[in-house]
Short mmCIF file of N, CA, C and O in Angstrom, two decimals:
data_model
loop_
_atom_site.label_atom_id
_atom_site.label_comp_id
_atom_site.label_asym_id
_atom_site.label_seq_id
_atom_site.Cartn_x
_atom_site.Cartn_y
_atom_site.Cartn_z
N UNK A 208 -11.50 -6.45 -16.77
CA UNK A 208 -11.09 -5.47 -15.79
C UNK A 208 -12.20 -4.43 -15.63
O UNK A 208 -12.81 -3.92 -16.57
N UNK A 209 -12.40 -4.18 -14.34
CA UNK A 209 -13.22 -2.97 -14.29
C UNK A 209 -13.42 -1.70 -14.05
O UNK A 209 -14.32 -1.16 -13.41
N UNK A 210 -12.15 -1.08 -14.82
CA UNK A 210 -11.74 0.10 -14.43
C UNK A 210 -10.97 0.77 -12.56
O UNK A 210 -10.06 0.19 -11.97
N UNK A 211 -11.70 2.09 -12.04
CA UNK A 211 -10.96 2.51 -11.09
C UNK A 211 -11.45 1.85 -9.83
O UNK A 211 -12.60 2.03 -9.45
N UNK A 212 -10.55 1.04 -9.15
CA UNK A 212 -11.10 0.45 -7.92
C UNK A 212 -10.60 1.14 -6.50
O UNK A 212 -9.46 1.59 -6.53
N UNK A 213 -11.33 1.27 -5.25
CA UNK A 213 -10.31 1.74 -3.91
C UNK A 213 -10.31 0.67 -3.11
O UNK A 213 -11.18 -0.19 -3.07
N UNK A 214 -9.79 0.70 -2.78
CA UNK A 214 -9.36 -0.75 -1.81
C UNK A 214 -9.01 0.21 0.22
O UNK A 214 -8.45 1.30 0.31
N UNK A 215 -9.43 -0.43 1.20
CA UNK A 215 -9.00 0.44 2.12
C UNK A 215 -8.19 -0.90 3.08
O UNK A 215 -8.83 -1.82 3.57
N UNK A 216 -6.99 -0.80 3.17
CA UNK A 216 -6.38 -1.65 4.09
C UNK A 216 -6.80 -1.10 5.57
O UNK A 216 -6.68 0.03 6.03
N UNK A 217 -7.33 -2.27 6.15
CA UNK A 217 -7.46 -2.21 7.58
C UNK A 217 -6.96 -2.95 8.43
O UNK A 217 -7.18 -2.79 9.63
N UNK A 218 -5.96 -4.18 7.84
CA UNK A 218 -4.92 -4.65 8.44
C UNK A 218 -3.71 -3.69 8.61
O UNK A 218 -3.45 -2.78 7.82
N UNK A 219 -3.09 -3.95 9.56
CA UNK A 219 -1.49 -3.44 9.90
C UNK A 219 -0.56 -4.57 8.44
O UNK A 219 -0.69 -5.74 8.07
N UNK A 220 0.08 -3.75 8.13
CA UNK A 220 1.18 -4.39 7.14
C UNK A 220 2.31 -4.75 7.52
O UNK A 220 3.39 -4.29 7.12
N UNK A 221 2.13 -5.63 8.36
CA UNK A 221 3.54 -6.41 8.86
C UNK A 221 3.63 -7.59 8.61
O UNK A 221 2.89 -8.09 7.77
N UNK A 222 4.71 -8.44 9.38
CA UNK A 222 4.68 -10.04 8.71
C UNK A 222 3.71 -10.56 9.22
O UNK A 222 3.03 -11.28 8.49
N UNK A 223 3.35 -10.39 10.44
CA UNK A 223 2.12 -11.24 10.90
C UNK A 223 0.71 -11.31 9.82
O UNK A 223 0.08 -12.35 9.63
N UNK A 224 0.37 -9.97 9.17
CA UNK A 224 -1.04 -10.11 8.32
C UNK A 224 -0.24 -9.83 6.64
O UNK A 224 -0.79 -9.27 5.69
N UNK A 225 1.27 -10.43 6.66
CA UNK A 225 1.48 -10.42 5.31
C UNK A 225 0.48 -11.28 4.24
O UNK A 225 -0.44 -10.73 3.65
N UNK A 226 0.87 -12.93 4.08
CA UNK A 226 -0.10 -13.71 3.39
C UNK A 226 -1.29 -13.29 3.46
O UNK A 226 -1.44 -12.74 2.37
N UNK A 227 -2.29 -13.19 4.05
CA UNK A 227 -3.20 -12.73 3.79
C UNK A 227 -3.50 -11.29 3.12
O UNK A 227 -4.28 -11.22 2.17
N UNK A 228 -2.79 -10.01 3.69
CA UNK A 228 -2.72 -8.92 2.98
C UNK A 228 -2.29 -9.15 1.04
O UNK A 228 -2.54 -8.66 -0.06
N UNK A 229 -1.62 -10.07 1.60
CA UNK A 229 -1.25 -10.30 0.08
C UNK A 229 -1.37 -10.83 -1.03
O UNK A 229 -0.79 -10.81 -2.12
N UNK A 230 -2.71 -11.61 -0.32
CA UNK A 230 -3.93 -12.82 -1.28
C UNK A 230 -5.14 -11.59 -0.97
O UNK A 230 -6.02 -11.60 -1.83
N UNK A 231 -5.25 -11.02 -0.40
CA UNK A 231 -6.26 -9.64 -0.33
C UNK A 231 -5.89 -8.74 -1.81
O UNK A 231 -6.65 -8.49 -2.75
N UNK A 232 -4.28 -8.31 -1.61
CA UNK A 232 -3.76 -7.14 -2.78
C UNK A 232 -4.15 -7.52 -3.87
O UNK A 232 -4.84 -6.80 -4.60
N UNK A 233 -3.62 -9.30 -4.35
CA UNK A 233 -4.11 -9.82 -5.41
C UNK A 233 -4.88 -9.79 -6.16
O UNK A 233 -4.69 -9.65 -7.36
N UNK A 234 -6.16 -9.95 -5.46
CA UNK A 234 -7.03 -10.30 -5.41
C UNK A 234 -7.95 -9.18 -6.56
O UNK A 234 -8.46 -9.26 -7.67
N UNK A 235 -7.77 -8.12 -5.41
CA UNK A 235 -7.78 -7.00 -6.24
C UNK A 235 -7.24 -6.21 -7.33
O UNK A 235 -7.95 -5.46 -8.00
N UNK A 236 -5.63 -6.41 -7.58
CA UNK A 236 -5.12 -6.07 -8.95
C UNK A 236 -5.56 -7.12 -10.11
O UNK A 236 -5.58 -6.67 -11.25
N UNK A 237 -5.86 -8.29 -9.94
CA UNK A 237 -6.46 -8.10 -10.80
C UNK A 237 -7.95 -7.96 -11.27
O UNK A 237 -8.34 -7.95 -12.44
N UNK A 238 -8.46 -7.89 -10.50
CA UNK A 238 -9.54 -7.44 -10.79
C UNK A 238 -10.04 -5.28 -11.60
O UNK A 238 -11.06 -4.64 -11.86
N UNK A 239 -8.74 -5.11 -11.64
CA UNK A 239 -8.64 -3.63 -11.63
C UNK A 239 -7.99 -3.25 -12.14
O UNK A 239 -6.89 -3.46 -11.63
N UNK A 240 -7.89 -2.33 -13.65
CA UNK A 240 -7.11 -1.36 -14.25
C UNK A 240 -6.15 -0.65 -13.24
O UNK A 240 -4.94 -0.88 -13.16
N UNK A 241 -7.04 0.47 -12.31
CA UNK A 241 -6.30 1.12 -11.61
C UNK A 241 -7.00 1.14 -10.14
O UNK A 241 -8.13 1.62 -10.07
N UNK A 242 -6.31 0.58 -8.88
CA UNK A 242 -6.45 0.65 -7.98
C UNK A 242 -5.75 1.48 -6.83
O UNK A 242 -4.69 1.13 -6.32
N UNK A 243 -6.50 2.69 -6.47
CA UNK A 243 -6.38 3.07 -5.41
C UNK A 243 -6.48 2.63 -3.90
O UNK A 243 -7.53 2.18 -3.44
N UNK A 244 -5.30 2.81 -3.13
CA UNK A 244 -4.87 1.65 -1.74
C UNK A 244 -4.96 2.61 -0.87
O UNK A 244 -3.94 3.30 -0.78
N UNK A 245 -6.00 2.94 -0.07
CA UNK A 245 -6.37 3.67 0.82
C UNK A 245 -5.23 3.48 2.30
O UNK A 245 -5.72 2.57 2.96
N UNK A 246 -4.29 3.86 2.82
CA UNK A 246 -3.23 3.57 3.90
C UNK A 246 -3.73 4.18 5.54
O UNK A 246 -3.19 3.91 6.61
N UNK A 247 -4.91 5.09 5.29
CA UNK A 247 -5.39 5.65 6.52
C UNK A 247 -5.28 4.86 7.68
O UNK A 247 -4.99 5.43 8.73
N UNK A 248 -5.44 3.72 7.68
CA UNK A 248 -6.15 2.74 8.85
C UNK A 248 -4.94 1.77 9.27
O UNK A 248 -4.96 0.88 10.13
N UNK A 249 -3.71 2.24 8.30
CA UNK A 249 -2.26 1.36 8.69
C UNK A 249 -2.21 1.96 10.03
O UNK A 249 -2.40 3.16 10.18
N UNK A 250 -1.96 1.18 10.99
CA UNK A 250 -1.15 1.95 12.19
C UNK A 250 0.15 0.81 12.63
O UNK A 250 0.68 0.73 13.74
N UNK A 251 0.43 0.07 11.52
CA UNK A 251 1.65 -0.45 12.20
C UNK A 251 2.23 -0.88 10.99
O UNK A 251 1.37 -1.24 10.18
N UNK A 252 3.32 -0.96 10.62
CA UNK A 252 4.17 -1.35 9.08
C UNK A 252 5.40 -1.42 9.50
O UNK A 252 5.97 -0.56 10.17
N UNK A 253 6.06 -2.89 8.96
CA UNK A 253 7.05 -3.27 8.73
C UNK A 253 8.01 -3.72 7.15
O UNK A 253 7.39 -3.60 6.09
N UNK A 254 8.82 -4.00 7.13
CA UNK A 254 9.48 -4.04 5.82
C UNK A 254 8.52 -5.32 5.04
O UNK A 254 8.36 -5.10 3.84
N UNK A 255 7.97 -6.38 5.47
CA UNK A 255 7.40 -6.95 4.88
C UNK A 255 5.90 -6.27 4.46
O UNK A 255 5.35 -6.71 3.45
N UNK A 256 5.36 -5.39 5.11
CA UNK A 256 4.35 -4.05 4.03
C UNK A 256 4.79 -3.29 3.47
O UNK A 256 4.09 -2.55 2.79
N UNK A 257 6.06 -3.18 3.52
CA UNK A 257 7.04 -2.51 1.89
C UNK A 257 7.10 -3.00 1.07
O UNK A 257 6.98 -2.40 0.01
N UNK A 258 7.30 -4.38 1.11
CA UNK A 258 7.36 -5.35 -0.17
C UNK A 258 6.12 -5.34 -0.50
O UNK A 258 6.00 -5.04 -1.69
N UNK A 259 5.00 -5.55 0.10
CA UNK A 259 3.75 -5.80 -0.32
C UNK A 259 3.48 -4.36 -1.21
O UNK A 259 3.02 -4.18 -2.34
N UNK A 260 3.86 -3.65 -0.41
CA UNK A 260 3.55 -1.96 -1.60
C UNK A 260 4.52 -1.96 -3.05
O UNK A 260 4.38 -1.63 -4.22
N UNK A 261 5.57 -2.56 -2.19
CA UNK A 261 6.28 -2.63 -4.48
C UNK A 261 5.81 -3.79 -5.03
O UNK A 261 6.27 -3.91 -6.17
N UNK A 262 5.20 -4.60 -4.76
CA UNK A 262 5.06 -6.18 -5.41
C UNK A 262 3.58 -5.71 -5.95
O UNK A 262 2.96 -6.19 -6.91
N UNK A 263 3.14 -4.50 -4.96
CA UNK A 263 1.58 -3.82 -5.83
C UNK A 263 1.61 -3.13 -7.04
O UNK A 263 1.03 -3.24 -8.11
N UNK A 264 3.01 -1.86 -6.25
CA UNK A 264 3.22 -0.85 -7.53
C UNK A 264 3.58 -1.59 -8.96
O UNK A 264 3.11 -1.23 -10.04
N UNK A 265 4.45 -2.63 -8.78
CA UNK A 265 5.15 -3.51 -9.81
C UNK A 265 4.07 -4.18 -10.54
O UNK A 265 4.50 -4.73 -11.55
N UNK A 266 2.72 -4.31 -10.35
CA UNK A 266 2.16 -5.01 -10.84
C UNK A 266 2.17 -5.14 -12.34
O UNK A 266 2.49 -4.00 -12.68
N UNK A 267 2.00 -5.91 -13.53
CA UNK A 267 2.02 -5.46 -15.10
C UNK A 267 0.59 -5.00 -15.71
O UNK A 267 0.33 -4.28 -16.67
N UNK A 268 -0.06 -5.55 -14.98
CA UNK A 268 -1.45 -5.40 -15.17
C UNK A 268 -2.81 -4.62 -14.99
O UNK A 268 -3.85 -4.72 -15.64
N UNK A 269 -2.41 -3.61 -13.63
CA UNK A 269 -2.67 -2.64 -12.99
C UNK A 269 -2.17 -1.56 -12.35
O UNK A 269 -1.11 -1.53 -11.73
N UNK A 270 -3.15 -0.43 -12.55
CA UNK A 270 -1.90 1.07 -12.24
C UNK A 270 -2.04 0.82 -10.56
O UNK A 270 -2.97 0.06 -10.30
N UNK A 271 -1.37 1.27 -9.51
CA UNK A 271 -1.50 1.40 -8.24
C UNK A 271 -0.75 2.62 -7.61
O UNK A 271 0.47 2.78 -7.53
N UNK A 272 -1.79 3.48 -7.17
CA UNK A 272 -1.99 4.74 -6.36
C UNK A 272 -2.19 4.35 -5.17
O UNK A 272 -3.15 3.63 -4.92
N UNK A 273 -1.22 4.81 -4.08
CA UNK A 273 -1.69 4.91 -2.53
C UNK A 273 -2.14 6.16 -2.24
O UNK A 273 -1.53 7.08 -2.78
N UNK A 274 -3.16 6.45 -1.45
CA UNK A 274 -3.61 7.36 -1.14
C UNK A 274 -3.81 7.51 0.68
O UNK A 274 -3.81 6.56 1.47
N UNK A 275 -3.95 8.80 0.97
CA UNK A 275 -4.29 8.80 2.50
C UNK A 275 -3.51 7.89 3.58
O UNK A 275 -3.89 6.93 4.24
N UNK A 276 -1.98 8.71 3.49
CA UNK A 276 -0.92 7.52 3.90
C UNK A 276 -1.35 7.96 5.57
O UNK A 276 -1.82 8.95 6.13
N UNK A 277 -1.07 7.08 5.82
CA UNK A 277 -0.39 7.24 7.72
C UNK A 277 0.63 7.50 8.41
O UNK A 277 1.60 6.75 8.42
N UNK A 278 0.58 8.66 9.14
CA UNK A 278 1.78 8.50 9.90
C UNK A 278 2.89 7.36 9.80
O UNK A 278 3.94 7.56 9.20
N UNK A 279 2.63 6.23 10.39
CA UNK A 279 3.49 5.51 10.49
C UNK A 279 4.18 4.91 9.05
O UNK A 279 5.36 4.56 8.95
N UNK A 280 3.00 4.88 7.77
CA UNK A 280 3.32 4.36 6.49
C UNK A 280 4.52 5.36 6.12
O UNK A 280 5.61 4.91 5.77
N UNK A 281 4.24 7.01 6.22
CA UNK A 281 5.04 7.63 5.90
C UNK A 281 6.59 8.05 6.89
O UNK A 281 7.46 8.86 6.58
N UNK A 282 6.54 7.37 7.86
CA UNK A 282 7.69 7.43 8.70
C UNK A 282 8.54 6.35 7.58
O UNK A 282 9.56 6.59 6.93
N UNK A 283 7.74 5.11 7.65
CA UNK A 283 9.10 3.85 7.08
C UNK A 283 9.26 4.32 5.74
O UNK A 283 10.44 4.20 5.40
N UNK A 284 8.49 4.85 4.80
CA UNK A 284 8.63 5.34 3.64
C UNK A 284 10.19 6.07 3.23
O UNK A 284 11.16 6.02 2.48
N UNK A 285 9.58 6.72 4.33
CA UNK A 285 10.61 8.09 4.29
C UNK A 285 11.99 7.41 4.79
O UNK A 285 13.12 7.65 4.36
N UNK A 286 11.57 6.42 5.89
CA UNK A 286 13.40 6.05 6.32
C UNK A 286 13.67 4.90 5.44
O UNK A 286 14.90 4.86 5.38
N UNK A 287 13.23 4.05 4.80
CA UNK A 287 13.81 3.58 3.86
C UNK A 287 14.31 4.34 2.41
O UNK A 287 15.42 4.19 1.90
N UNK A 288 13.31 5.10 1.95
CA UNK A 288 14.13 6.36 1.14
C UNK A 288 13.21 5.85 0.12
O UNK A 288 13.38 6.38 -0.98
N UNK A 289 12.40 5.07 0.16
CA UNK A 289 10.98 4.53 -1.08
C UNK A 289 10.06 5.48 -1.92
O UNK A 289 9.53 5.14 -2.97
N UNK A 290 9.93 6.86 -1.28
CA UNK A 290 8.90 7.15 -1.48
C UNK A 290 9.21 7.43 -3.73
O UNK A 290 8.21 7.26 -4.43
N UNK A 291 10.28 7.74 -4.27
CA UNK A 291 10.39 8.05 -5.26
C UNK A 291 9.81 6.35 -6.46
O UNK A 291 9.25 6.21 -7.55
N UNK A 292 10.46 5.30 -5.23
CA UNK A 292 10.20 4.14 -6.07
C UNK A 292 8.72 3.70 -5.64
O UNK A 292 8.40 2.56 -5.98
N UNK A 293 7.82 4.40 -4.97
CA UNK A 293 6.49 3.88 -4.92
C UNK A 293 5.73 5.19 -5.65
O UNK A 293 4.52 4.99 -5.75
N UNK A 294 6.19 6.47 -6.19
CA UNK A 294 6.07 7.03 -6.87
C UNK A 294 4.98 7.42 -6.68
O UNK A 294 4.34 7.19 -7.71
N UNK A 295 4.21 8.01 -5.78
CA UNK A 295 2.66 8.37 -5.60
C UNK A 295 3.19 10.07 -4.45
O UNK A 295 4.24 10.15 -3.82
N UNK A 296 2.42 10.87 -4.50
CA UNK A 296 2.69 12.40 -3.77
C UNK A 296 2.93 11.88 -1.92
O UNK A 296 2.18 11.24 -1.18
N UNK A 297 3.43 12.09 -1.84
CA UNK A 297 3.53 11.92 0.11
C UNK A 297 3.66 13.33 0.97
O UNK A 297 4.67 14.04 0.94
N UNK A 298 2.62 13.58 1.65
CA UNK A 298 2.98 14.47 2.54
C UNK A 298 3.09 14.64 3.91
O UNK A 298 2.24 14.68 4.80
N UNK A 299 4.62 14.76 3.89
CA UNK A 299 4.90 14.81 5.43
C UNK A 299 5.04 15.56 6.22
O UNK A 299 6.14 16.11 6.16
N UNK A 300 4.15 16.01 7.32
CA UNK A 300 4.27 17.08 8.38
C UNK A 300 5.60 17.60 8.69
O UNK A 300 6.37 16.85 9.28
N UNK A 301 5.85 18.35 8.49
CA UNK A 301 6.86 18.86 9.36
C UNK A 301 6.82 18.90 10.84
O UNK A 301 5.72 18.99 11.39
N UNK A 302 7.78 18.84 11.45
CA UNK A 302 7.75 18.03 12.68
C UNK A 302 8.93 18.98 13.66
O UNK A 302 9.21 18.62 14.81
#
């Protein structure tokens, strides 16, 4: 393992770029103690990039921090009610 890695998703996290997002995530936990998942560049997420974010957090092998969420990451976050079980700081504009 090689310690702290960042990773920057530049796919949308929906079903269409799931498998691949998710032989991408892999790919990288293990390669990595602790990987930071850069979310800036999400501009579209569906429940199947929710799973992909707990099937990350869940990992046994690596810590996983999202960082620099998106609008839209933190809209579904928030309406599914996740943000405590993906356990990383979220800040949401007030609106």
């Amino acid at each position: 393992m090689t310690g702290t890695q960042r990773l920057s998703l530049t796919e949308d996290l929906t079903i269409y770029h799931a498998l691949e997002q998710k032989n991408h995530l892999l790919d990288a936990l293990s390669g990595s103690d602790v990987l930071e998942l850069d979310l800036h560049q999400v501009s579209d997420i569906d429940t199947a990039g929710l799973q992909l974010m707990l099937i990350a957090k869940r990992h046994p092998d690596c810590r996983v921090r999202f960082v620099n969420h998106s609008p839209e990451v933190l809209r579904l976050v928030d309406l599914a009610n996740l943000g405590g079980a993906l356990g990383d700081p979220l800040f949401i504009a007030a609106s």
